[in-house]
């Protein structure tokens, strides 16, 4: 029976631009290989900086073009200045702290549910088949559809945000953990059987290490989902954090400040993304080196 | 042997159906019997579901939502693939875009809803923009990766046969990158639905997201649950359709299962 392709983990997707690989002719004729700009060690930094400056310039041109009102889209310089000014205020860090608090509680809860359940689902075909339709359906439901339920149950309390974050991030993580547990190395499994490892030992030494890279990928995606759900809850429900600060700044007509806050929200996304990406790379490298050693 | 396999397959199917029915019954029992101000009897919700979505509110709410989703997601696919091909073909461009794209791809796009309402109003353009803004990055990154890692032999062969320009794009580059493009599209689809719902909750006069938040404001709980149920079904059907399209398009591909080689 064909397994549903819908439940592929998102591990196959990349999310960083690949480092340029110079074209090497198959016959290895070194003379044909051009030394180009991108081979220079300074190229990523310099070209990247040029890219950022060009994007900011494009933003400014749009702001000045008359296509939109400069009041609605202030020039990038003003926004960047406002962002750095806000970095020095405790108000800004208060918003960041509130958002990060519900994000981290939600993500931690989500991980403590999804990882064990996912590993169990991956280890037992019967268990997996039992819960498959439910998990498949719930995974496709946009968690933010439950915002009204959260409002009714918890008002503006942090529980509402946390519950929405858990629902929004638990399924993708569960499915990645499930997939990880299923990708068991056959030699390792047979070896474990020969040495007579019991169930607990098998999980400790076989299932968990094999699934770690998948879990790490799941965590990266779950973290992004958790952050966007946290900001959504703040925007729609009005619980304190970056989202409600953006909404408040807009209502107050403080457009520059609002864009500064949006820039800050983007930075929050970038920092959390880079953190989980490093974690993922770490586990992946560790995983590969283990396999080579084995 | 064959009989054993047959019966075990049936046993698993029985487990699958049995558990799912049990879960549904449990949810039903909770909704009907737990006395809370959010739960409603399932019969009432289903009755509202039938009234609203078959087909009284289809034209007023479902169709506008689907148009917004299709416009935004479609724009994301076009921009993502076009940008991805450009970046995939030029290493210098890729290095230039790297930090900016990293920032934009990890930005929670719901934060853009308030300013885009000021810039575009609350009609389809604004919702499509927010959806496209977030959904184009996974597609762009995956396309760029697929194009950049074009197999050396394929490259040389195309060159030897003098396939260049648009032909090269159409017959060499895009097919090679197609599995990656679909991997990015699958990831983007769930973001698209999320942004649609949120943008309709925050500023809209119609749409399914607007319908459920309005229902909650007016305490019309049957409406609210009927809307949530519809959104769940929409999510499921959209995902399943994309997977079906992917399977059809990539039938020729050696491994339609793994996007990464």
mmCIF file of C-alpha atoms in Angstrom, chain A residues 1-6 8-21 23 25-26 37-40 43-44 47-55 68-69 72-73 125-134 136-137 139-149 151-154 179 220-221 224-225 227-229 231-232 235-236 243 246-247 250 258-259 262-263 265-274, chain B residues 9 12-17 19-20 23 36-38 87 91-103 105-119 134 138 140-145 148-149 152-153 155-156 159 180 183-184 186-187 190-191 193-195 197-198 201-202 212-213 216-217 219 221 224-225 227-229 231-237 239-240 243 246-247 256-260:
data_model
loop_
_atom_site.group_PDB
_atom_site.id
_atom_site.type_symbol
_atom_site.label_atom_id
_atom_site.label_comp_id
_atom_site.label_asym_id
_atom_site.label_seq_id
_atom_site.Cartn_x
_atom_site.Cartn_y
_atom_site.Cartn_z
ATOM 1 C CA UNK A 1 0.000 0.000 0.000
ATOM 2 C CA UNK A 2 1.428 3.305 -1.059
ATOM 3 C CA UNK A 3 2.197 5.619 1.759
ATOM 4 C CA UNK A 4 0.807 9.072 1.372
ATOM 5 C CA UNK A 5 3.274 11.424 -0.210
ATOM 6 C CA UNK A 6 1.675 14.229 1.738
ATOM 7 C CA UNK A 8 6.959 13.693 3.410
ATOM 8 C CA UNK A 9 8.895 15.735 5.883
ATOM 9 C CA UNK A 10 9.996 19.151 4.792
ATOM 10 C CA UNK A 11 13.564 18.028 5.183
ATOM 11 C CA UNK A 12 14.073 17.982 1.444
ATOM 12 C CA UNK A 13 13.664 21.709 1.084
ATOM 13 C CA UNK A 14 16.630 23.987 1.194
ATOM 14 C CA UNK A 15 16.443 27.401 2.662
ATOM 15 C CA UNK A 16 19.733 29.030 2.054
ATOM 16 C CA UNK A 17 21.226 30.048 -1.231
ATOM 17 C CA UNK A 18 23.836 27.453 -2.116
ATOM 18 C CA UNK A 19 27.439 28.573 -2.206
ATOM 19 C CA UNK A 20 28.439 29.066 -5.830
ATOM 20 C CA UNK A 21 30.287 26.109 -7.273
ATOM 21 C CA UNK A 23 32.086 25.117 -13.263
ATOM 22 C CA UNK A 25 34.792 20.736 -17.171
ATOM 23 C CA UNK A 26 34.332 16.980 -16.825
ATOM 24 C CA UNK A 37 34.975 37.328 -9.074
ATOM 25 C CA UNK A 38 33.097 34.849 -6.936
ATOM 26 C CA UNK A 39 36.250 32.841 -6.220
ATOM 27 C CA UNK A 40 37.693 35.724 -4.214
ATOM 28 C CA UNK A 43 33.335 38.180 -2.485
ATOM 29 C CA UNK A 44 30.453 37.020 -0.211
ATOM 30 C CA UNK A 47 28.720 41.387 -2.834
ATOM 31 C CA UNK A 48 26.284 40.751 0.022
ATOM 32 C CA UNK A 49 26.776 44.299 1.290
ATOM 33 C CA UNK A 50 26.209 45.646 -2.226
ATOM 34 C CA UNK A 51 22.993 43.589 -2.372
ATOM 35 C CA UNK A 52 21.714 45.072 0.887
ATOM 36 C CA UNK A 53 22.547 48.615 -0.260
ATOM 37 C CA UNK A 54 20.822 48.057 -3.597
ATOM 38 C CA UNK A 55 17.661 46.804 -1.877
ATOM 39 C CA UNK A 68 3.142 55.733 -2.869
ATOM 40 C CA UNK A 69 2.966 58.553 -0.377
ATOM 41 C CA UNK A 72 2.932 55.732 4.138
ATOM 42 C CA UNK A 73 6.327 54.370 3.115
ATOM 43 C CA UNK A 125 3.608 0.766 11.924
ATOM 44 C CA UNK A 126 0.334 -0.026 13.751
ATOM 45 C CA UNK A 127 0.525 3.144 15.851
ATOM 46 C CA UNK A 128 1.274 5.203 12.780
ATOM 47 C CA UNK A 129 -1.586 3.740 10.777
ATOM 48 C CA UNK A 130 -3.915 4.352 13.692
ATOM 49 C CA UNK A 131 -3.201 8.075 13.857
ATOM 50 C CA UNK A 132 -2.334 8.794 10.217
ATOM 51 C CA UNK A 133 -5.647 10.279 9.009
ATOM 52 C CA UNK A 134 -5.948 12.487 12.086
ATOM 53 C CA UNK A 136 -2.689 14.331 8.069
ATOM 54 C CA UNK A 137 -5.833 16.355 8.497
ATOM 55 C CA UNK A 139 -1.385 19.191 9.742
ATOM 56 C CA UNK A 140 -3.214 20.808 6.833
ATOM 57 C CA UNK A 141 -5.449 22.949 9.066
ATOM 58 C CA UNK A 142 -4.161 26.514 9.347
ATOM 59 C CA UNK A 143 -3.742 26.818 13.110
ATOM 60 C CA UNK A 144 -4.610 30.515 13.054
ATOM 61 C CA UNK A 145 -8.180 29.515 12.164
ATOM 62 C CA UNK A 146 -8.449 28.752 15.878
ATOM 63 C CA UNK A 147 -7.715 32.374 16.881
ATOM 64 C CA UNK A 148 -11.403 33.008 17.717
ATOM 65 C CA UNK A 149 -11.489 29.943 19.977
ATOM 66 C CA UNK A 151 -9.968 34.604 22.250
ATOM 67 C CA UNK A 152 -13.098 33.058 23.747
ATOM 68 C CA UNK A 153 -11.180 30.780 26.090
ATOM 69 C CA UNK A 154 -8.345 32.999 27.246
ATOM 70 C CA UNK A 179 10.180 10.270 9.396
ATOM 71 C CA UNK A 220 13.756 24.964 12.432
ATOM 72 C CA UNK A 221 10.457 24.947 10.550
ATOM 73 C CA UNK A 224 9.370 29.826 12.091
ATOM 74 C CA UNK A 225 5.760 28.683 12.395
ATOM 75 C CA UNK A 227 7.115 32.972 15.559
ATOM 76 C CA UNK A 228 4.606 33.865 12.872
ATOM 77 C CA UNK A 229 1.798 32.479 15.042
ATOM 78 C CA UNK A 231 3.059 37.725 16.010
ATOM 79 C CA UNK A 232 -0.359 36.843 14.568
ATOM 80 C CA UNK A 235 -1.830 41.433 16.026
ATOM 81 C CA UNK A 236 -5.311 39.917 16.096
ATOM 82 C CA UNK A 243 2.623 42.357 16.823
ATOM 83 C CA UNK A 246 3.178 47.386 15.397
ATOM 84 C CA UNK A 247 -0.602 47.740 15.459
ATOM 85 C CA UNK A 250 0.117 52.358 13.248
ATOM 86 C CA UNK A 258 6.099 51.080 12.994
ATOM 87 C CA UNK A 259 8.486 50.226 10.158
ATOM 88 C CA UNK A 262 8.697 45.556 11.558
ATOM 89 C CA UNK A 263 12.432 45.585 10.855
ATOM 90 C CA UNK A 265 10.412 41.590 13.924
ATOM 91 C CA UNK A 266 12.320 40.551 10.804
ATOM 92 C CA UNK A 267 15.558 40.533 12.792
ATOM 93 C CA UNK A 268 13.909 38.326 15.398
ATOM 94 C CA UNK A 269 12.959 35.946 12.609
ATOM 95 C CA UNK A 270 16.485 36.006 11.219
ATOM 96 C CA UNK A 271 18.169 35.384 14.569
ATOM 97 C CA UNK A 272 15.904 32.473 15.542
ATOM 98 C CA UNK A 273 16.248 31.019 12.037
ATOM 99 C CA UNK A 274 20.048 31.193 12.124
ATOM 100 C CA UNK B 9 -2.880 -5.248 5.244
ATOM 101 C CA UNK B 12 -3.820 -2.218 9.448
ATOM 102 C CA UNK B 13 -6.659 -0.715 7.425
ATOM 103 C CA UNK B 14 -9.026 -1.766 10.202
ATOM 104 C CA UNK B 15 -6.770 -0.142 12.819
ATOM 105 C CA UNK B 16 -6.638 3.033 10.740
ATOM 106 C CA UNK B 17 -10.376 3.322 10.211
ATOM 107 C CA UNK B 19 -9.021 4.628 15.517
ATOM 108 C CA UNK B 20 -10.069 7.512 13.317
ATOM 109 C CA UNK B 23 -11.236 9.915 17.646
ATOM 110 C CA UNK B 36 -18.372 25.352 28.087
ATOM 111 C CA UNK B 37 -18.949 28.582 26.278
ATOM 112 C CA UNK B 38 -16.908 27.513 23.261
ATOM 113 C CA UNK B 87 20.103 33.484 -9.070
ATOM 114 C CA UNK B 91 26.999 32.901 -8.785
ATOM 115 C CA UNK B 92 27.735 36.617 -8.416
ATOM 116 C CA UNK B 93 24.046 37.478 -8.233
ATOM 117 C CA UNK B 94 23.574 34.695 -5.712
ATOM 118 C CA UNK B 95 26.238 36.112 -3.409
ATOM 119 C CA UNK B 96 24.735 39.547 -3.775
ATOM 120 C CA UNK B 97 21.244 38.386 -2.845
ATOM 121 C CA UNK B 98 22.251 36.056 -0.013
ATOM 122 C CA UNK B 99 21.998 38.349 3.065
ATOM 123 C CA UNK B 100 18.938 40.249 1.850
ATOM 124 C CA UNK B 101 17.066 37.071 0.960
ATOM 125 C CA UNK B 102 18.037 35.492 4.297
ATOM 126 C CA UNK B 103 16.459 38.402 6.091
ATOM 127 C CA UNK B 105 12.709 34.792 4.048
ATOM 128 C CA UNK B 106 12.754 34.620 7.847
ATOM 129 C CA UNK B 107 10.589 37.673 8.399
ATOM 130 C CA UNK B 108 7.128 36.839 9.802
ATOM 131 C CA UNK B 109 5.098 38.422 7.009
ATOM 132 C CA UNK B 110 1.989 38.945 9.137
ATOM 133 C CA UNK B 111 3.864 41.990 10.489
ATOM 134 C CA UNK B 112 3.388 43.552 7.036
ATOM 135 C CA UNK B 113 -0.393 43.406 7.215
ATOM 136 C CA UNK B 114 -0.903 46.784 8.973
ATOM 137 C CA UNK B 115 1.326 48.826 6.600
ATOM 138 C CA UNK B 116 0.061 47.087 3.467
ATOM 139 C CA UNK B 117 -3.501 47.986 4.445
ATOM 140 C CA UNK B 118 -2.419 51.639 4.341
ATOM 141 C CA UNK B 119 -0.541 51.154 1.051
ATOM 142 C CA UNK B 134 6.224 35.317 2.218
ATOM 143 C CA UNK B 138 10.986 29.028 -0.274
ATOM 144 C CA UNK B 140 13.062 31.047 -4.980
ATOM 145 C CA UNK B 141 15.624 29.363 -2.734
ATOM 146 C CA UNK B 142 14.732 25.869 -3.883
ATOM 147 C CA UNK B 143 14.692 26.866 -7.557
ATOM 148 C CA UNK B 144 18.068 28.603 -7.254
ATOM 149 C CA UNK B 145 19.502 25.534 -5.595
ATOM 150 C CA UNK B 148 22.825 25.908 -9.515
ATOM 151 C CA UNK B 149 23.383 22.214 -9.008
ATOM 152 C CA UNK B 152 27.683 18.607 -15.018
ATOM 153 C CA UNK B 153 26.998 16.001 -17.697
ATOM 154 C CA UNK B 155 25.326 20.935 -18.811
ATOM 155 C CA UNK B 156 28.027 19.658 -21.127
ATOM 156 C CA UNK B 159 26.361 22.748 -24.641
ATOM 157 C CA UNK B 180 13.057 21.369 -6.023
ATOM 158 C CA UNK B 183 9.398 21.089 -2.734
ATOM 159 C CA UNK B 184 9.397 24.873 -2.301
ATOM 160 C CA UNK B 186 4.641 22.546 -0.999
ATOM 161 C CA UNK B 187 6.246 24.443 1.823
ATOM 162 C CA UNK B 190 0.704 26.240 4.141
ATOM 163 C CA UNK B 191 2.152 29.741 4.625
ATOM 164 C CA UNK B 193 -3.273 29.705 3.703
ATOM 165 C CA UNK B 194 -2.094 31.081 7.050
ATOM 166 C CA UNK B 195 -1.524 34.557 5.606
ATOM 167 C CA UNK B 197 -6.735 33.727 7.035
ATOM 168 C CA UNK B 198 -4.840 36.289 9.124
ATOM 169 C CA UNK B 201 -9.177 38.517 10.065
ATOM 170 C CA UNK B 202 -7.377 41.852 10.364
ATOM 171 C CA UNK B 212 -15.067 33.233 11.490
ATOM 172 C CA UNK B 213 -13.691 36.246 13.365
ATOM 173 C CA UNK B 216 -16.762 35.090 17.215
ATOM 174 C CA UNK B 217 -17.377 38.824 17.752
ATOM 175 C CA UNK B 219 -20.868 35.106 19.554
ATOM 176 C CA UNK B 221 -20.450 29.924 17.741
ATOM 177 C CA UNK B 224 -17.447 30.079 13.960
ATOM 178 C CA UNK B 225 -17.017 26.299 14.118
ATOM 179 C CA UNK B 227 -15.923 28.305 9.330
ATOM 180 C CA UNK B 228 -13.060 26.582 11.130
ATOM 181 C CA UNK B 229 -14.194 23.232 9.752
ATOM 182 C CA UNK B 231 -10.768 26.123 6.604
ATOM 183 C CA UNK B 232 -9.495 22.748 7.750
ATOM 184 C CA UNK B 233 -11.049 21.078 4.734
ATOM 185 C CA UNK B 234 -9.692 23.750 2.402
ATOM 186 C CA UNK B 235 -6.202 23.216 3.774
ATOM 187 C CA UNK B 236 -6.461 19.482 3.332
ATOM 188 C CA UNK B 237 -7.872 19.593 -0.194
ATOM 189 C CA UNK B 239 -2.437 20.211 -0.034
ATOM 190 C CA UNK B 240 -3.707 17.003 -1.563
ATOM 191 C CA UNK B 243 0.696 16.639 -4.184
ATOM 192 C CA UNK B 246 3.407 17.210 -8.362
ATOM 193 C CA UNK B 247 3.116 13.467 -8.922
ATOM 194 C CA UNK B 256 9.676 11.682 -7.160
ATOM 195 C CA UNK B 257 10.003 11.198 -3.463
ATOM 196 C CA UNK B 258 13.216 12.984 -2.581
ATOM 197 C CA UNK B 259 13.658 16.550 -3.656
ATOM 198 C CA UNK B 260 17.247 16.631 -2.587
#
